[in-house]
Tab-separated table of C-alpha atoms in Angstrom:
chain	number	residue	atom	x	y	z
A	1296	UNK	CA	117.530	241.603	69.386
A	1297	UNK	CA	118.357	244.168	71.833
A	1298	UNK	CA	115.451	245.826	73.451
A	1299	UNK	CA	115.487	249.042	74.971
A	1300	UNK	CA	112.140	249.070	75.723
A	1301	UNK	CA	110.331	251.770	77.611
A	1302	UNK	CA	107.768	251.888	80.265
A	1303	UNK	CA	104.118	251.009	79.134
A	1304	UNK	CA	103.446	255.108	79.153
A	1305	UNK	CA	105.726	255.734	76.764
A	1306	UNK	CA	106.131	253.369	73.132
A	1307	UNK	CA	108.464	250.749	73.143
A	1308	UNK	CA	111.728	251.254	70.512
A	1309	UNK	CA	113.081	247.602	69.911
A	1310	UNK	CA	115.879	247.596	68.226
A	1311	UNK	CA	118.096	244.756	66.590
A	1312	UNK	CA	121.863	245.246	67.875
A	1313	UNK	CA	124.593	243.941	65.578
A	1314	UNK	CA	127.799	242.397	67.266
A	1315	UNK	CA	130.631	241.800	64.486
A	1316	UNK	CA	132.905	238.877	66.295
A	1317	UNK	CA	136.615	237.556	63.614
A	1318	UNK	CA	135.854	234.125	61.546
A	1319	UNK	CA	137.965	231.233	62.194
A	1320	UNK	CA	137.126	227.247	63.624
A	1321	UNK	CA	133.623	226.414	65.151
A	1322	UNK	CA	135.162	225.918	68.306
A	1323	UNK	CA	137.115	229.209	68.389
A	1324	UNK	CA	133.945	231.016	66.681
A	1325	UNK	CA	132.048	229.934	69.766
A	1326	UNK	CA	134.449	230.740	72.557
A	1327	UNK	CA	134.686	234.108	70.808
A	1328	UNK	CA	130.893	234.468	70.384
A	1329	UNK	CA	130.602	234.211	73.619
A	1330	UNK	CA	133.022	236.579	75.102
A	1331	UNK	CA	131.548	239.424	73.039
A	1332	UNK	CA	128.090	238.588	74.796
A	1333	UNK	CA	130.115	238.125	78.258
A	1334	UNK	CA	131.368	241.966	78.103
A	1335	UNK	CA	127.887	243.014	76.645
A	1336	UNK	CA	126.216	241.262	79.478
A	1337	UNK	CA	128.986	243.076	81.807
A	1338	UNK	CA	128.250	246.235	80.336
A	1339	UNK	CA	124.319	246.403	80.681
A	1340	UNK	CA	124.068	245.104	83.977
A	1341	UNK	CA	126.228	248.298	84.520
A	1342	UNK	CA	124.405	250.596	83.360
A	1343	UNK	CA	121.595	249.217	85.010
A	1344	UNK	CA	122.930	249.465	88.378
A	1345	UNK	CA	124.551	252.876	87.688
A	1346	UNK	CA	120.395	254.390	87.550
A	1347	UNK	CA	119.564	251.649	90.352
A	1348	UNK	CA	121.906	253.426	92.492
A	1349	UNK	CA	120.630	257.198	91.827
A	1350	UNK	CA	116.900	256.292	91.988
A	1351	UNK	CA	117.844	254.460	95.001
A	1352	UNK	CA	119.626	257.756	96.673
A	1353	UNK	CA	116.510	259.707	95.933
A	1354	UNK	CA	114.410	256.908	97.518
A	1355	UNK	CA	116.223	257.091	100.424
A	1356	UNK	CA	115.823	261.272	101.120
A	1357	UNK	CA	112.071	260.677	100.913
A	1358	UNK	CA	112.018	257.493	103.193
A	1359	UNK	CA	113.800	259.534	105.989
A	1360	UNK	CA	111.551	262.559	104.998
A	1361	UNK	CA	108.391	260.801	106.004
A	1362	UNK	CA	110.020	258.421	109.365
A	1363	UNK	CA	107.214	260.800	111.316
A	1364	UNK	CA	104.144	259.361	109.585
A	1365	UNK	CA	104.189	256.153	110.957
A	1366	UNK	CA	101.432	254.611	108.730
A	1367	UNK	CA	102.355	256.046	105.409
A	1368	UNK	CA	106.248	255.419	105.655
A	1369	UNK	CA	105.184	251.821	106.074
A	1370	UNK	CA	102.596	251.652	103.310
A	1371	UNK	CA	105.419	253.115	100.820
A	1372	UNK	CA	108.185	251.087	102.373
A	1373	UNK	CA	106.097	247.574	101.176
A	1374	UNK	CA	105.446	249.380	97.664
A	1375	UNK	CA	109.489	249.689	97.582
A	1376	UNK	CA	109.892	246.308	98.674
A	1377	UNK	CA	107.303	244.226	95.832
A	1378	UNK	CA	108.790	246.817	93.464
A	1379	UNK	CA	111.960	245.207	94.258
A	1380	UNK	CA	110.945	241.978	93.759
A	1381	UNK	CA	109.873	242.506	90.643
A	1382	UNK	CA	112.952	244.486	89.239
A	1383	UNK	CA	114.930	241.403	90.700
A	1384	UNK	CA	112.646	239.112	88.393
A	1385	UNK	CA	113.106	241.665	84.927
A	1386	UNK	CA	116.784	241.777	85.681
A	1387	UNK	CA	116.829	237.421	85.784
A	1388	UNK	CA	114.553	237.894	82.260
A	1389	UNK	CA	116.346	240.887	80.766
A	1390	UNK	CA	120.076	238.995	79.710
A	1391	UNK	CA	118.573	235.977	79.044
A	1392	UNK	CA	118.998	235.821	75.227
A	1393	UNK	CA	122.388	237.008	75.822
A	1394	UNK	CA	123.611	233.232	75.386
A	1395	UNK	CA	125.000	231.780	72.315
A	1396	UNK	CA	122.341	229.144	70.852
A	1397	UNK	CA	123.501	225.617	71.112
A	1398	UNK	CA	121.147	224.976	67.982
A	1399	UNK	CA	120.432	226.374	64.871
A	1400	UNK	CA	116.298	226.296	66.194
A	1401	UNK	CA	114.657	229.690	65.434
A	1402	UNK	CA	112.653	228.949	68.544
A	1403	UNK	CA	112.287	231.895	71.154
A	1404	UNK	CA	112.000	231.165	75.234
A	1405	UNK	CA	108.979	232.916	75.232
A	1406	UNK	CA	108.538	232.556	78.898
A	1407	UNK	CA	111.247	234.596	79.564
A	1408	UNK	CA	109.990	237.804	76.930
A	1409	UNK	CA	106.354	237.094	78.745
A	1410	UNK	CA	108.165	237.185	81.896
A	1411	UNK	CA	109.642	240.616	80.722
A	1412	UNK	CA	106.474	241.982	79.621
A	1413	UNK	CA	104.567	241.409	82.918
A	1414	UNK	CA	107.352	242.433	85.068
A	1415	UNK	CA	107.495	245.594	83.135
A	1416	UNK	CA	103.538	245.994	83.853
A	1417	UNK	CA	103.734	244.965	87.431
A	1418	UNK	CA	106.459	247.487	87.926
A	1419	UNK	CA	104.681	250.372	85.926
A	1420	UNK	CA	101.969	250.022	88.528
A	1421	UNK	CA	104.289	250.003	91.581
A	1422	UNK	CA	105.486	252.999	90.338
A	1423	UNK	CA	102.579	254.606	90.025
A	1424	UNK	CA	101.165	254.076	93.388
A	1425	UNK	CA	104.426	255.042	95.113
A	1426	UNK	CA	104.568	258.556	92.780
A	1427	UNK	CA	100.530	259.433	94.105
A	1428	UNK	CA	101.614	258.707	97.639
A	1429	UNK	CA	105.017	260.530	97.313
A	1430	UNK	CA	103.398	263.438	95.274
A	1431	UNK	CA	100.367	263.615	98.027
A	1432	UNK	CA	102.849	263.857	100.759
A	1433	UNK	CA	104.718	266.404	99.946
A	1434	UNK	CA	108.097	265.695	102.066
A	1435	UNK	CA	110.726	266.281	98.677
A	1436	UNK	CA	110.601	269.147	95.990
A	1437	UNK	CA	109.221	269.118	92.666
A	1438	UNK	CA	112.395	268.459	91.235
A	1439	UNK	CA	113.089	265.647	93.531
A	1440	UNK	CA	110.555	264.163	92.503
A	1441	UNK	CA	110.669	264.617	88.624
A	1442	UNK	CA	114.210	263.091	88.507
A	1443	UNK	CA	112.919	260.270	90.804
A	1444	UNK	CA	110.152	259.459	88.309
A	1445	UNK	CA	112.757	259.497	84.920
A	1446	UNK	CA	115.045	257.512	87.087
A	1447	UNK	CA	112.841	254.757	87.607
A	1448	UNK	CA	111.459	254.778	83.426
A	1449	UNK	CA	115.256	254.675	82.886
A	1450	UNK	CA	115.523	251.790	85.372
A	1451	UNK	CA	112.767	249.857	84.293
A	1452	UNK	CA	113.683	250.430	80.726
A	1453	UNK	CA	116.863	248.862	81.287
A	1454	UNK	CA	119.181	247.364	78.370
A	1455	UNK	CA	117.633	243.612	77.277
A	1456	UNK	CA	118.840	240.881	75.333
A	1457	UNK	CA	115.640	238.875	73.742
A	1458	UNK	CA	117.484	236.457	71.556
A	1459	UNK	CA	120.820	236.034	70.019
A	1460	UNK	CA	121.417	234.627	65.957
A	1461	UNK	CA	124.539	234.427	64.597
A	1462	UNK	CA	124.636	235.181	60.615
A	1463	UNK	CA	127.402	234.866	58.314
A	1464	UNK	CA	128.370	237.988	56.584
A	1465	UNK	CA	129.749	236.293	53.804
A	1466	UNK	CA	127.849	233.420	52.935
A	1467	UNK	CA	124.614	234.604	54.637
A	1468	UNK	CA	123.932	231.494	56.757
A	1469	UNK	CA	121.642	231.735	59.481
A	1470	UNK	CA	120.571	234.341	57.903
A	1471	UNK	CA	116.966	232.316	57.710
A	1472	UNK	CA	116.815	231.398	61.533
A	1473	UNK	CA	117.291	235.213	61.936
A	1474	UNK	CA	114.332	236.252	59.744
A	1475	UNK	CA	112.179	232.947	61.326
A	1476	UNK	CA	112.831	234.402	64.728
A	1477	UNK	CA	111.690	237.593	64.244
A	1478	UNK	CA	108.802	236.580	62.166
A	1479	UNK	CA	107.986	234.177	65.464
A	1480	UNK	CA	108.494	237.000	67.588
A	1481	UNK	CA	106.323	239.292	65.643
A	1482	UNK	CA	103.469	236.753	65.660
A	1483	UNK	CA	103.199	234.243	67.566
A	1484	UNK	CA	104.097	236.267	70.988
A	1485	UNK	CA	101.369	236.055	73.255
A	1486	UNK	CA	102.514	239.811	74.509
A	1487	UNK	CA	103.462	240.705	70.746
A	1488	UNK	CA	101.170	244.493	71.231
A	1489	UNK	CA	103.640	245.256	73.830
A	1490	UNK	CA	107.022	244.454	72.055
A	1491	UNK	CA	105.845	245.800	68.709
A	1492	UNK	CA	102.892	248.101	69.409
A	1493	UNK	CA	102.670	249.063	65.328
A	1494	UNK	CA	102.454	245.748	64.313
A	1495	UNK	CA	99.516	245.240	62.252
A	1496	UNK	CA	97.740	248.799	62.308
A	1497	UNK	CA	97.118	251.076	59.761
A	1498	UNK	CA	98.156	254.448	58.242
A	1499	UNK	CA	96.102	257.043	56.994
A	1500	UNK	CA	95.494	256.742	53.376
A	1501	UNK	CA	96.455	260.698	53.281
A	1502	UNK	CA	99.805	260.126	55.886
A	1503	UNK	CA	101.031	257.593	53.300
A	1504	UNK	CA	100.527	260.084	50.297
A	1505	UNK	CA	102.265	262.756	52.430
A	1506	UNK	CA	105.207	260.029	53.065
A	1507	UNK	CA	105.758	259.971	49.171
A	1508	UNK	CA	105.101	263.541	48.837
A	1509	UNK	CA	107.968	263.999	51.025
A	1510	UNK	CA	110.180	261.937	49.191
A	1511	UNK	CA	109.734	263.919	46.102
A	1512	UNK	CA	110.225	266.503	47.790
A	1513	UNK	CA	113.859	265.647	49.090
A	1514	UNK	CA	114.972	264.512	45.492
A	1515	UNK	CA	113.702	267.753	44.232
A	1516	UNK	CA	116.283	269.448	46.813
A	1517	UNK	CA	118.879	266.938	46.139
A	1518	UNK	CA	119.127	267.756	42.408
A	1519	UNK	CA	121.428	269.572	40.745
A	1520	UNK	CA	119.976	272.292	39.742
A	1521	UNK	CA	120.473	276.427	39.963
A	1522	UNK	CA	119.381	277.815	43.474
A	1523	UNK	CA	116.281	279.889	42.129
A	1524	UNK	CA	114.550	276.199	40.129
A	1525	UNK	CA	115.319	274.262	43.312
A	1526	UNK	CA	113.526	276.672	45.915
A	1527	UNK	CA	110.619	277.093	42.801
A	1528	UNK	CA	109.718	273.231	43.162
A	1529	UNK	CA	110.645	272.478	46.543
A	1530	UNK	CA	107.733	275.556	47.338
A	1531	UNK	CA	105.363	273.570	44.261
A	1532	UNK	CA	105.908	269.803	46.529
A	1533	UNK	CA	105.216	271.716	49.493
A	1534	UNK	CA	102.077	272.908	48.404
A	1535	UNK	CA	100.973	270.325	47.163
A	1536	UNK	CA	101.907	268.298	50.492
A	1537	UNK	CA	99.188	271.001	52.154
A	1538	UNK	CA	96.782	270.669	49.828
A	1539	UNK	CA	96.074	266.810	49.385
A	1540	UNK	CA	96.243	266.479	53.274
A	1541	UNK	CA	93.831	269.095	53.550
A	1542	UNK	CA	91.690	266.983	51.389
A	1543	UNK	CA	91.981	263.545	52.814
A	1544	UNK	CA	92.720	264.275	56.221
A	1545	UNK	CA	89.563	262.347	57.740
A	1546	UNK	CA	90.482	259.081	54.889
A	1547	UNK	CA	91.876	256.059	56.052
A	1548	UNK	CA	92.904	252.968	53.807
């Protein structure tokens, strides 16, 4: 599961990344296995250091900006420095399902995805304090200070590595380990609301109707029929799209 997971402002978007590796002995199948997750380790620690180093650069202009204010420099300098402690402690959690299993266990290391979860909360915070104090001092423009701010989601949102299954394409094993890890992930995380924020909740009784009324509505347009019939129903769907959520707006299931 790869997990690109935004800041606590903004939803997370886990996604699960598929890595296609050639068949051939267990021992080879390993060794190759874990190349593949070598150079994807490689590559995300690169990318996070790539934004480390811009938010850095902008960190810097504002730190010499403020070297007359004796008091506040140092206030924002020990911010910076317990902000860096904690990135130091999501980058140690961040790669650590990068690792081929050594069993076929659908077991997660759920102190390391807790110990993502509260970095990412502690670092939120940091954040947060250093923007009001930056913001109040006015020493950088605007603009400085907007790309500071998306630097630092970006950083803390850095590429992640929960767990890594392997699953045969053609004969589908592992392919229950897989499902009983996500299903443990789902459920039995004590942070599960942060990793999957939709888990559980409920629609709208009218946003599901206007799901399927939508999905008429694009096999309507995908038929083959004459121009003049397909804008005639596509306009009747539509309608009636308006109409029931007009009705059952305030209904939930």
């Amino acid at each position: 599961i790869h997990q690109q997971m935004l800041s606590q402002k903004v939803r997370y978007s886990p996604k699960i990344g598929l890595v296609f590796t050639v068949t051939g002995e267990k021992n080879t199948l390993e060794l190759n296995h874990d190349r593949v997750l070598q150079r994807l380790r490689k590559e995300m620690d690169s990318q996070a250091e790539s934004v480390d180093s811009a938010m850095r650069k902008l960190e810097v202009i504002f730190e010499d900006n403020i070297q007359s204010n004796g008091s506040l420099c140092g206030e924002w300098v020990t911010l910076r420095n317990n902000r860096d402690d904690k990135l130091k402690l999501l980058d140690e959690y961040a790669l650590k399902g990068a690792h081929w299993p050594t069993t076929r266990s659908a077991k997660l290391d759920r102190s390391s995805i807790s110990g993502i979860c509260t970095s990412e909360s502690d670092l939120v915070e940091y954040h947060s304090q250093m923007e009001k104090m930056e913001k109040a001092a006015k020493a950088v423009s605007e603009i400085h200070l907007k790309d500071l701010q998306r630097l630092r989601r970006h950083r803390i949102s850095r590429p992640r590595i929960l767990f890594t299954r392997g699953v045969s394409c053609k004969t589908g094993q592992g392919l229950n380990t897989l499902k009983e890890s996500i299903a443990d992930l789902v459920t039995k995380i004590e942070d599960e609301k942060d990793i999957f924020p939709h888990v559980g909740s409920t629609k709208p009784l009218a946003y599901l109707a206007l799901e399927r009324l939508a999905q008429d509505g694009r096999i309507v347009k995908a038929a083959k029929e004459d121009q003049e019939e397909g804008v005639q129903k596509r306009g009747e769907w539509e309608l009636a799209v308006s109409k029931y959520v007009e009705e059952h707006a305030g209904l939930n299931d």
